[in-house]
Amino acid sequence: MSEASAYRRGDYRVVADRLQPAAEHLVAACSPLTGALVVDVGAGSGNVAAAALARSARVLAVDLSEDQLRLGAPVYGSGVLPVVGDGLRLPVRSNSADAALSAFCVMYAASTREPVLEMARVVRQGGVVGVTTWAENGFQVAAHHAVAEFGIEGSAGLAAWADEEFVRTAIATVCAEVVIEYGELRSAFESVEACWSIASTTAPPIVTARERLDDAAFAALGAAFRHAAQTTGQATANGFTLVDRYLVAVGRGCRGD
């Protein structure tokens, strides 16, 4: 899933902290995991791994970026093995895991269902495949379109993976039962401007844009970002709340390799 290269800029830990509740939601939806071997695909800085460890699972954390795995080192105890690898070619034996989970990663594989097929390959028959993706009508989908207009790479398959039927069909290809839930991530800021100020110095795609665009183009990007935030977020008495809608899809009864 090589389109993640833009996510090696900025400070992903700031982004990851905001995403932790969605990782908790995914792992809870896939539980029980006591004693299970879980493959965390696109592990990043360890959100899913931490949540799975808290439920007494063993975790194989796979990510393209060694730097991201290094950020996750504080949560990687003896129960987690970090491995550099591609989510489309997992360095994991077929039928060897109890579950394969991926938080906000599958949409890097354009509009194909290949990531789910690869996740199912490593899961034993009867096991679990679970993913989170950004949902339609949320901030991330709107912001992605804003960034893409300026030639900055991001989640190429975000639109497809935001569609519930696409996700359901992808998981149903490899699992007997599919359950889909929705959630929201709410982040409070003093203002929309404060939201943009933080994103422009920490969010990897935006930091990448700052490096590539001239001042006028970056200002236009900022205006597009703020518009997306205002359209999908909420003004409050104390400032502004950014609202990210996400989808959790869990397939049980994996058919195996």
Coordinates of C-alpha atoms in Angstrom, one line a residue:
M1 CA 0.0 0.0 0.0
S2 CA 2.7 2.4 -1.1
E3 CA 0.5 5.5 -1.3
A4 CA 1.1 5.9 2.4
S5 CA 4.4 7.6 1.7
A6 CA 2.9 11.1 2.3
Y7 CA 2.1 9.9 5.8
R8 CA 5.8 9.7 6.7
R9 CA 5.9 13.5 7.2
G10 CA 4.7 15.6 10.1
D11 CA 4.0 14.1 13.5
Y12 CA 1.7 11.1 13.1
R13 CA 1.5 10.7 16.9
V14 CA -0.8 13.7 17.0
V15 CA -3.1 12.1 14.4
A16 CA -2.9 8.7 16.0
D17 CA -4.0 10.0 19.4
R18 CA -7.2 11.2 17.8
L19 CA -7.8 7.9 16.2
Q20 CA -7.3 5.7 19.3
P21 CA -11.1 5.5 20.1
A22 CA -11.8 4.1 16.6
A23 CA -9.0 1.4 17.2
E24 CA -10.6 0.6 20.5
H25 CA -14.0 0.3 18.8
L26 CA -12.6 -2.1 16.1
V27 CA -10.8 -4.4 18.6
A28 CA -13.9 -4.4 20.9
A29 CA -16.1 -5.4 17.9
C30 CA -13.7 -8.3 17.1
S31 CA -13.4 -9.6 20.7
P32 CA -13.0 -11.9 22.5
L33 CA -9.3 -12.1 21.6
T34 CA -7.8 -13.6 24.8
G35 CA -4.8 -15.6 23.7
A36 CA -5.5 -15.0 20.0
L37 CA -2.7 -14.2 17.5
V38 CA -3.8 -10.9 15.9
V39 CA -2.1 -9.4 12.7
D40 CA -2.3 -5.6 12.8
V41 CA -2.1 -4.5 9.2
G42 CA -0.8 -1.0 8.8
A43 CA 0.0 -0.9 12.5
G44 CA 1.3 2.7 12.4
S45 CA 2.2 3.8 15.9
G46 CA 0.3 1.0 17.7
N47 CA -3.3 2.0 18.2
V48 CA -4.8 -1.5 17.4
A49 CA -1.8 -3.3 18.9
A50 CA -2.3 -1.5 22.2
A51 CA -6.1 -2.2 22.2
A52 CA -5.5 -5.9 21.4
L53 CA -2.8 -6.3 24.0
A54 CA -5.2 -4.9 26.6
R55 CA -7.5 -7.8 25.7
S56 CA -4.7 -10.3 26.3
A57 CA -4.0 -11.0 22.6
R58 CA -0.6 -11.6 21.0
V59 CA 0.1 -9.2 18.1
L60 CA 2.1 -9.2 14.9
A61 CA 2.3 -5.5 14.0
V62 CA 3.0 -5.0 10.2
D63 CA 3.7 -1.6 8.6
L64 CA 5.6 -0.4 5.5
S65 CA 7.4 2.2 7.6
E66 CA 10.1 1.2 10.1
D67 CA 9.7 4.8 11.5
Q68 CA 6.1 4.2 12.3
L69 CA 6.8 0.9 14.0
R70 CA 9.5 2.7 16.0
L71 CA 6.9 5.3 17.2
G72 CA 4.8 2.3 18.4
A73 CA 7.7 0.9 20.4
P74 CA 6.4 2.2 23.8
V75 CA 3.4 -0.1 23.5
Y76 CA 5.3 -3.1 22.0
G77 CA 6.1 -5.3 24.9
S78 CA 6.7 -9.0 24.8
G79 CA 3.2 -9.5 23.4
V80 CA 3.9 -7.6 20.1
L81 CA 6.3 -8.4 17.3
P82 CA 6.8 -5.5 14.9
V83 CA 7.6 -6.4 11.3
V84 CA 8.2 -4.2 8.3
G85 CA 6.0 -5.4 5.5
D86 CA 3.4 -4.5 2.8
G87 CA -0.2 -5.0 3.6
L88 CA -0.7 -6.5 0.1
R89 CA 2.1 -9.0 0.7
L90 CA 2.0 -9.8 4.4
P91 CA 5.1 -11.5 5.7
V92 CA 2.9 -14.0 7.5
R93 CA 2.2 -17.7 6.9
S94 CA -1.2 -18.6 5.5
N95 CA -3.8 -19.8 8.0
S96 CA -1.6 -18.9 11.0
A97 CA -3.5 -16.1 12.8
D98 CA -6.8 -16.0 14.6
A99 CA -7.6 -12.4 13.4
A100 CA -6.4 -9.8 11.0
L101 CA -7.3 -6.2 11.8
S102 CA -6.6 -3.0 10.0
A103 CA -7.5 0.6 11.1
F104 CA -7.7 3.2 8.4
C105 CA -5.3 1.4 6.0
V106 CA -7.2 -0.6 3.4
M107 CA -8.2 2.5 1.5
Y108 CA -4.6 3.0 0.4
A109 CA -5.1 0.1 -2.0
A110 CA -7.3 2.1 -4.4
S111 CA -10.7 0.6 -5.0
T112 CA -9.7 -3.0 -5.0
R113 CA -10.6 -5.6 -2.4
E114 CA -7.0 -7.0 -2.5
P115 CA -6.2 -6.0 1.1
V116 CA -9.1 -8.1 2.5
L117 CA -8.1 -11.1 0.4
E118 CA -4.6 -10.9 1.8
M119 CA -5.8 -10.5 5.4
A120 CA -8.0 -13.5 4.9
R121 CA -5.1 -15.5 3.6
V122 CA -3.2 -15.3 6.9
V123 CA -6.3 -16.1 9.1
R124 CA -7.3 -19.6 10.0
Q125 CA -10.6 -21.0 8.9
G126 CA -13.3 -19.6 11.2
G127 CA -11.2 -16.6 12.2
V128 CA -11.9 -12.9 12.1
V129 CA -11.2 -10.1 9.6
G130 CA -11.9 -6.5 10.8
V131 CA -11.3 -3.1 9.3
T132 CA -12.1 0.6 10.0
T133 CA -12.5 3.1 7.1
W134 CA -13.6 6.6 6.9
A135 CA -17.4 6.9 6.2
E136 CA -19.3 8.9 3.7
N137 CA -20.4 12.5 4.6
G138 CA -17.5 12.9 7.1
F139 CA -14.6 15.3 7.3
Q140 CA -11.9 12.9 6.1
V141 CA -13.6 12.2 2.8
A142 CA -14.2 16.0 2.2
A143 CA -10.6 16.8 3.3
H144 CA -9.2 14.1 1.0
H145 CA -10.9 15.6 -2.0
A146 CA -9.5 19.0 -1.0
V147 CA -5.9 17.7 -0.7
A148 CA -6.2 15.6 -3.9
E149 CA -7.0 18.8 -5.9
F150 CA -3.5 20.0 -5.2
G151 CA -1.8 16.9 -6.4
I152 CA -1.0 15.5 -2.9
E153 CA -1.2 11.8 -2.6
G154 CA -3.5 10.3 0.0
S155 CA -6.0 7.5 0.3
A156 CA -6.6 6.7 -3.4
G157 CA -9.4 4.2 -2.6
L158 CA -11.1 6.3 0.2
A159 CA -14.3 7.0 -1.8
A160 CA -14.8 3.3 -2.5
W161 CA -13.9 2.2 1.0
A162 CA -16.3 4.8 2.5
D163 CA -19.2 3.0 0.8
E164 CA -20.9 0.5 3.1
E165 CA -21.9 -1.8 0.3
F166 CA -18.4 -2.0 -1.1
V167 CA -17.0 -2.8 2.3
R168 CA -19.7 -5.3 3.1
T169 CA -19.2 -7.1 -0.2
A170 CA -15.4 -7.1 0.2
I171 CA -15.6 -8.7 3.6
A172 CA -18.4 -11.1 2.6
T173 CA -16.1 -12.5 -0.1
V174 CA -13.9 -14.1 2.6
C175 CA -16.2 -14.4 5.7
A176 CA -19.5 -16.0 6.4
E177 CA -20.9 -13.2 8.5
V178 CA -20.4 -9.4 8.3
V179 CA -21.4 -6.8 10.8
I180 CA -21.0 -3.1 10.2
E181 CA -21.1 -0.4 12.8
Y182 CA -20.5 3.4 12.7
G183 CA -18.8 5.7 15.0
E184 CA -17.7 9.3 15.3
L185 CA -14.4 10.9 16.4
R186 CA -15.0 14.3 17.9
S187 CA -12.0 16.7 18.4
A188 CA -12.4 20.0 20.1
F189 CA -10.5 23.1 19.0
E190 CA -10.7 26.8 19.9
S191 CA -11.7 27.6 16.3
V192 CA -11.5 26.3 12.7
E193 CA -8.3 28.3 12.4
A194 CA -6.8 26.5 15.3
C195 CA -7.8 23.2 13.7
W196 CA -6.0 24.2 10.5
S197 CA -3.0 25.5 12.4
I198 CA -2.5 22.1 14.1
A199 CA -3.2 20.1 11.0
S200 CA -0.8 22.2 8.9
T201 CA 2.1 21.4 11.2
T202 CA 1.4 17.8 12.2
A203 CA -0.9 16.0 9.7
P204 CA 1.4 14.2 7.3
P205 CA -0.4 14.9 4.0
I206 CA -0.7 18.6 4.9
V207 CA 3.0 18.9 5.9
T208 CA 3.8 17.2 2.6
A209 CA 1.7 19.8 0.8
R210 CA 3.6 22.6 2.6
E211 CA 6.8 21.2 1.3
R212 CA 5.6 21.0 -2.3
L213 CA 3.3 24.0 -2.9
D214 CA 4.0 27.7 -3.2
D215 CA 2.5 30.1 -0.7
A216 CA -0.6 30.9 -2.9
A217 CA -1.4 27.3 -3.5
F218 CA -0.9 26.4 0.1
A219 CA -3.2 29.2 1.2
A220 CA -5.8 27.9 -1.2
L221 CA -5.4 24.4 0.3
G222 CA -5.9 25.9 3.7
A223 CA -9.2 27.6 2.6
A224 CA -10.4 24.3 1.1
F225 CA -9.5 22.4 4.4
R226 CA -11.3 24.9 6.5
H227 CA -14.4 24.8 4.3
A228 CA -14.4 20.9 4.6
A229 CA -14.1 21.2 8.4
Q230 CA -16.9 23.8 8.7
T231 CA -19.2 21.8 6.4
T232 CA -18.8 18.5 8.4
G233 CA -18.0 19.9 11.9
Q234 CA -19.9 21.8 14.5
A235 CA -19.6 25.3 16.0
T236 CA -19.9 25.2 19.8
A237 CA -20.1 27.7 22.6
N238 CA -16.5 27.1 23.4
G239 CA -15.1 27.0 19.8
F240 CA -15.3 24.3 17.2
T241 CA -15.7 20.5 17.1
L242 CA -14.2 18.5 14.2
V243 CA -16.4 15.5 13.4
D244 CA -14.9 12.4 11.7
R245 CA -17.4 9.6 10.8
Y246 CA -15.9 6.1 10.5
L247 CA -17.1 2.6 9.7
V248 CA -16.2 -0.6 11.4
A249 CA -16.7 -3.8 9.5
V250 CA -16.1 -7.2 11.1
G251 CA -16.2 -10.5 9.3
R252 CA -16.5 -13.7 11.3
G253 CA -16.2 -17.3 10.0
C254 CA -13.3 -16.6 7.7
R255 CA -13.2 -19.2 5.0
G256 CA -9.4 -19.6 5.2
D257 CA -6.9 -19.9 2.4

